Amino acid sequence: MKKSKITIFIISTILLAALGISAYKVTTYYLYGIHTDEIDLSSYRKLEAVCQKKEAINDETIKNAMEYELSENRPFTKELKGKVKKKDIVNIDYDGSVDGNKFDGGNAKGYDLEIGSETFVDGFETKLIGRKPGDNLAMHLKFPKDYYKSDIAGKEVVFRVKINFIKKVMDVKENSYEDDAFLKKYTKYKSASDFRKQIVSKLEKEEEVVFQQNKREAAWAAIVKRVKVKKLSNKEIEKEIEQTNEYYEQYAKYMNLPMDQFLEQYIGTTKDKYDAQNRKYAKETVLDDILVSELAKKKNIKVSEKEYQRMLRTYYETYRYDSAKAFEKNVGKKELQKLFLKMKVQDFIIEQTTFTFQTEREMNGSTADSTEASD
């Protein structure tokens, strides 16, 4: 329904690529250590890694988080009277069909639409102007010929729309985050102390997620460091390079820019540097795939359907999807199974790792020292 979902596509596919997800068949593996035609890993035991430790959440962070919460989720009232005008935010239900058939992204309930934002197909928003909450209407429109979904590009579409209410967003002042009366009247929070308590709980959960991810990355880096690369499949490397190129080329096309210009403006790099980094990344991805496959075989690590469903429910919010179903549909069950298998393998590697925990300052200092030493 919206003009483009390519951003979601790019984010989801690059996310999976960044986590090393791709198909790879290996030849043999042995009981002691890991050995294939491509790599030789003498041992995965007694790994050592440096990881950033969790630090206490200070008052400044809490205050900033409370202010950010109010600015991002602005308190509002539901206006059930008056007519829709430009710049209003209207809450609507809509259901679209082409040739009598529904299409992906063509329906939603409780959607907030700013009139004049031009986020929907041409004519949709203007037909809402002058209407009132409670109105139901049928819109006969047409998708542009260059619409990003080729199967409905240039076709006539019918949208049935219900206006639920006009959303009047309240002004948020500098001290609104500690205003008991304001919070109680316009938000889900009972008071400033209740607001603070819930924000602290949210920050602690986010901090724990980051901490566990830091451990995961540090432990995986430790085992990758032990790997002796003999030979990697050029076919798989070129496949990874091609896939990454496709992602960015689609994005560049959507932005109506040549690839060189897109890379310079949006990625901040040149084509030569991008190609070099892409090849390096592709090699790392292929190596990751082999490690996941071999360790999973060796330790009989699998993802059962029950585990898959549990992880699906756990992680769809992490990747900012509206539902587990939407997450699975957009990314693909096969790709998610690979992702979850890698996470289980990494959990096993974490158990084999002894961590040294440092503050962020110490970590940055170590990085700077190692950089200076390499220079």
Short mmCIF file of C-alpha atoms in Angstrom, two decimals, residues 83-285:
data_model
loop_
_atom_site.label_atom_id
_atom_site.label_comp_id
_atom_site.label_asym_id
_atom_site.label_seq_id
_atom_site.Cartn_x
_atom_site.Cartn_y
_atom_site.Cartn_z
CA LYS A 83 -13.51 17.41 9.61
CA VAL A 84 -10.19 16.08 8.38
CA LYS A 85 -7.86 18.75 7.04
CA LYS A 86 -4.32 18.88 5.70
CA LYS A 87 -1.57 18.09 8.24
CA ASP A 88 -4.06 16.25 10.48
CA ILE A 89 -3.09 12.78 11.66
CA VAL A 90 -5.99 10.40 11.09
CA ASN A 91 -6.32 6.89 12.44
CA ILE A 92 -7.81 4.64 9.77
CA ASP A 93 -8.61 1.09 8.79
CA TYR A 94 -8.14 0.34 5.10
CA ASP A 95 -8.53 -2.65 2.82
CA GLY A 96 -7.37 -2.56 -0.81
CA SER A 97 -8.01 -4.86 -3.74
CA VAL A 98 -6.81 -5.09 -7.34
CA ASP A 99 -9.04 -7.00 -9.79
CA GLY A 100 -11.06 -8.08 -6.77
CA ASN A 101 -8.05 -9.61 -5.03
CA LYS A 102 -6.24 -8.40 -1.91
CA PHE A 103 -2.52 -7.74 -2.17
CA ASP A 104 0.40 -7.67 0.23
CA GLY A 105 0.58 -4.39 2.15
CA GLY A 106 -2.88 -3.34 0.98
CA ASN A 107 -4.67 -3.48 4.33
CA ALA A 108 -4.20 -2.38 7.92
CA LYS A 109 -6.18 -1.50 11.03
CA GLY A 110 -5.52 1.44 13.33
CA TYR A 111 -3.00 3.05 10.97
CA ASP A 112 -1.90 6.64 11.69
CA LEU A 113 -1.66 8.68 8.49
CA GLU A 114 -0.56 12.30 8.28
CA ILE A 115 -2.56 14.06 5.59
CA GLY A 116 -0.18 15.61 3.07
CA SER A 117 2.74 13.31 3.86
CA GLU A 118 2.40 11.67 0.43
CA THR A 119 3.28 8.28 1.88
CA PHE A 120 0.33 6.57 0.24
CA VAL A 121 -0.58 6.24 -3.41
CA ASP A 122 -1.57 9.52 -5.13
CA GLY A 123 -5.15 10.59 -4.37
CA PHE A 124 -5.56 8.53 -1.21
CA GLU A 125 -4.86 11.30 1.28
CA THR A 126 -6.71 14.08 -0.57
CA LYS A 127 -9.91 12.00 -0.60
CA LEU A 128 -9.88 11.97 3.20
CA ILE A 129 -9.89 15.78 3.47
CA GLY A 130 -13.31 17.08 4.53
CA ARG A 131 -14.39 13.70 5.88
CA LYS A 132 -15.31 13.02 9.53
CA PRO A 133 -14.47 10.33 12.09
CA GLY A 134 -16.83 7.40 11.61
CA ASP A 135 -17.06 7.90 7.84
CA ASN A 136 -16.66 4.92 5.53
CA LEU A 137 -15.65 5.46 1.93
CA ALA A 138 -14.53 3.60 -1.17
CA MET A 139 -11.63 5.07 -3.14
CA HIS A 140 -11.09 4.21 -6.80
CA LEU A 141 -7.46 4.97 -7.56
CA LYS A 142 -4.66 3.82 -9.83
CA PHE A 143 -1.10 2.76 -9.07
CA PRO A 144 1.61 4.56 -11.08
CA LYS A 145 3.22 2.65 -13.94
CA ASP A 146 6.59 2.75 -12.20
CA TYR A 147 5.20 1.39 -8.91
CA TYR A 148 7.80 -0.75 -7.18
CA LYS A 149 5.54 -3.83 -7.21
CA SER A 150 5.42 -4.79 -10.86
CA ASP A 151 2.39 -7.10 -10.48
CA ILE A 152 0.10 -4.18 -9.58
CA ALA A 153 1.95 -1.29 -11.27
CA GLY A 154 -0.38 0.76 -13.45
CA LYS A 155 -3.47 -1.12 -12.27
CA GLU A 156 -6.70 0.27 -10.82
CA VAL A 157 -7.20 -0.28 -7.12
CA VAL A 158 -10.17 0.05 -4.78
CA PHE A 159 -9.60 0.99 -1.15
CA ARG A 160 -12.34 0.74 1.44
CA VAL A 161 -11.47 3.08 4.27
CA LYS A 162 -12.91 3.79 7.70
CA ILE A 163 -11.85 6.92 9.63
CA ASN A 164 -11.59 5.97 13.30
CA PHE A 165 -10.56 9.31 14.77
CA ILE A 166 -8.41 12.39 14.30
CA LYS A 167 -5.30 12.13 16.41
CA LYS A 168 -4.52 15.36 18.24
CA VAL A 169 -0.93 15.22 19.44
CA MET A 170 -0.20 17.05 22.67
CA ASP A 171 2.68 19.49 23.10
CA VAL A 172 5.49 18.05 25.18
CA LYS A 173 7.34 20.55 27.33
CA GLU A 174 10.84 20.34 28.75
CA ASN A 175 9.60 19.07 32.13
CA SER A 176 6.64 17.00 30.92
CA TYR A 177 8.50 13.80 31.83
CA GLU A 178 8.20 14.72 35.53
CA ASP A 179 4.71 16.28 35.42
CA ASP A 180 2.40 13.88 37.31
CA ALA A 181 -0.83 15.51 36.10
CA PHE A 182 0.25 15.53 32.45
CA LEU A 183 1.46 11.94 32.51
CA LYS A 184 -1.67 10.64 34.26
CA LYS A 185 -4.03 12.44 31.86
CA TYR A 186 -2.33 11.85 28.53
CA THR A 187 -0.15 8.74 28.88
CA LYS A 188 -0.31 5.19 30.20
CA TYR A 189 1.81 6.17 33.20
CA LYS A 190 0.24 6.87 36.60
CA SER A 191 2.92 9.32 37.70
CA ALA A 192 6.49 10.48 37.09
CA SER A 193 7.80 7.82 39.47
CA ASP A 194 5.85 5.12 37.61
CA PHE A 195 7.20 6.47 34.32
CA ARG A 196 10.76 6.41 35.65
CA LYS A 197 10.35 2.89 37.02
CA GLN A 198 9.14 1.53 33.68
CA ILE A 199 11.86 3.34 31.74
CA VAL A 200 14.56 1.97 34.06
CA SER A 201 13.18 -1.54 33.56
CA LYS A 202 13.25 -1.04 29.78
CA LEU A 203 16.82 0.30 29.86
CA GLU A 204 17.98 -2.64 31.98
CA LYS A 205 16.49 -5.10 29.51
CA GLU A 206 18.10 -3.28 26.60
CA GLU A 207 21.42 -3.23 28.45
CA GLU A 208 21.19 -6.97 29.01
CA VAL A 209 20.48 -7.58 25.31
CA VAL A 210 23.53 -5.50 24.35
CA PHE A 211 25.68 -7.27 26.95
CA GLN A 212 24.71 -10.72 25.70
CA GLN A 213 25.31 -9.65 22.10
CA ASN A 214 28.75 -8.32 23.07
CA LYS A 215 29.57 -11.69 24.64
CA ARG A 216 28.29 -13.48 21.57
CA GLU A 217 30.44 -11.39 19.22
CA ALA A 218 33.54 -11.59 21.42
CA ALA A 219 33.33 -15.38 21.79
CA TRP A 220 32.74 -15.87 18.06
CA ALA A 221 35.66 -13.60 17.22
CA ALA A 222 37.83 -15.75 19.50
CA ILE A 223 37.02 -18.98 17.69
CA VAL A 224 37.34 -17.36 14.26
CA LYS A 225 40.80 -16.18 15.31
CA ARG A 226 41.83 -19.79 15.91
CA VAL A 227 40.73 -20.94 12.49
CA LYS A 228 43.46 -21.66 9.97
CA VAL A 229 42.04 -21.01 6.54
CA LYS A 230 43.27 -23.46 3.91
CA LYS A 231 40.86 -22.80 1.11
CA LEU A 232 37.47 -21.14 0.74
CA SER A 233 35.08 -21.76 -2.12
CA ASN A 234 35.44 -18.98 -4.68
CA LYS A 235 31.97 -19.85 -5.89
CA GLU A 236 30.46 -19.17 -2.47
CA ILE A 237 32.50 -15.98 -2.05
CA GLU A 238 31.34 -14.64 -5.43
CA LYS A 239 27.77 -15.60 -4.53
CA GLU A 240 27.95 -13.54 -1.33
CA ILE A 241 29.45 -10.59 -3.20
CA GLU A 242 26.72 -10.76 -5.83
CA GLN A 243 23.95 -10.88 -3.20
CA THR A 244 25.31 -7.86 -1.36
CA ASN A 245 25.67 -5.97 -4.63
CA GLU A 246 22.05 -6.75 -5.49
CA TYR A 247 20.85 -5.32 -2.19
CA TYR A 248 22.67 -2.03 -2.65
CA GLU A 249 21.92 -1.79 -6.37
CA GLN A 250 18.19 -2.08 -5.64
CA TYR A 251 18.50 0.64 -3.02
CA ALA A 252 20.45 2.86 -5.44
CA LYS A 253 17.82 2.28 -8.10
CA TYR A 254 15.08 3.24 -5.68
CA MET A 255 16.99 6.45 -4.85
CA ASN A 256 17.36 7.01 -8.61
CA LEU A 257 21.14 7.27 -8.34
CA PRO A 258 24.05 5.56 -10.12
CA MET A 259 25.78 3.05 -7.87
CA ASP A 260 28.95 5.18 -7.53
CA GLN A 261 26.97 8.23 -6.46
CA PHE A 262 24.78 6.23 -4.10
CA LEU A 263 27.81 4.74 -2.35
CA GLU A 264 29.38 8.16 -1.95
CA GLN A 265 26.25 9.92 -0.66
CA TYR A 266 24.66 7.24 1.50
CA ILE A 267 27.46 4.85 2.46
CA GLY A 268 30.29 7.36 2.52
CA THR A 269 32.74 5.37 0.44
CA THR A 270 34.09 4.93 -3.06
CA LYS A 271 33.33 2.02 -5.38
CA ASP A 272 36.87 0.63 -5.03
CA LYS A 273 36.75 0.70 -1.24
CA TYR A 274 33.26 -0.78 -1.25
CA ASP A 275 34.36 -3.65 -3.52
CA ALA A 276 37.35 -4.41 -1.29
CA GLN A 277 35.23 -4.36 1.86
CA ASN A 278 32.53 -6.45 0.22
CA ARG A 279 35.03 -9.15 -0.74
CA LYS A 280 36.50 -9.19 2.77
CA TYR A 281 33.02 -9.44 4.26
CA ALA A 282 32.07 -12.24 1.84
CA LYS A 283 35.09 -14.33 2.91
CA GLU A 284 34.20 -13.82 6.57
CA THR A 285 30.61 -14.85 5.87
#
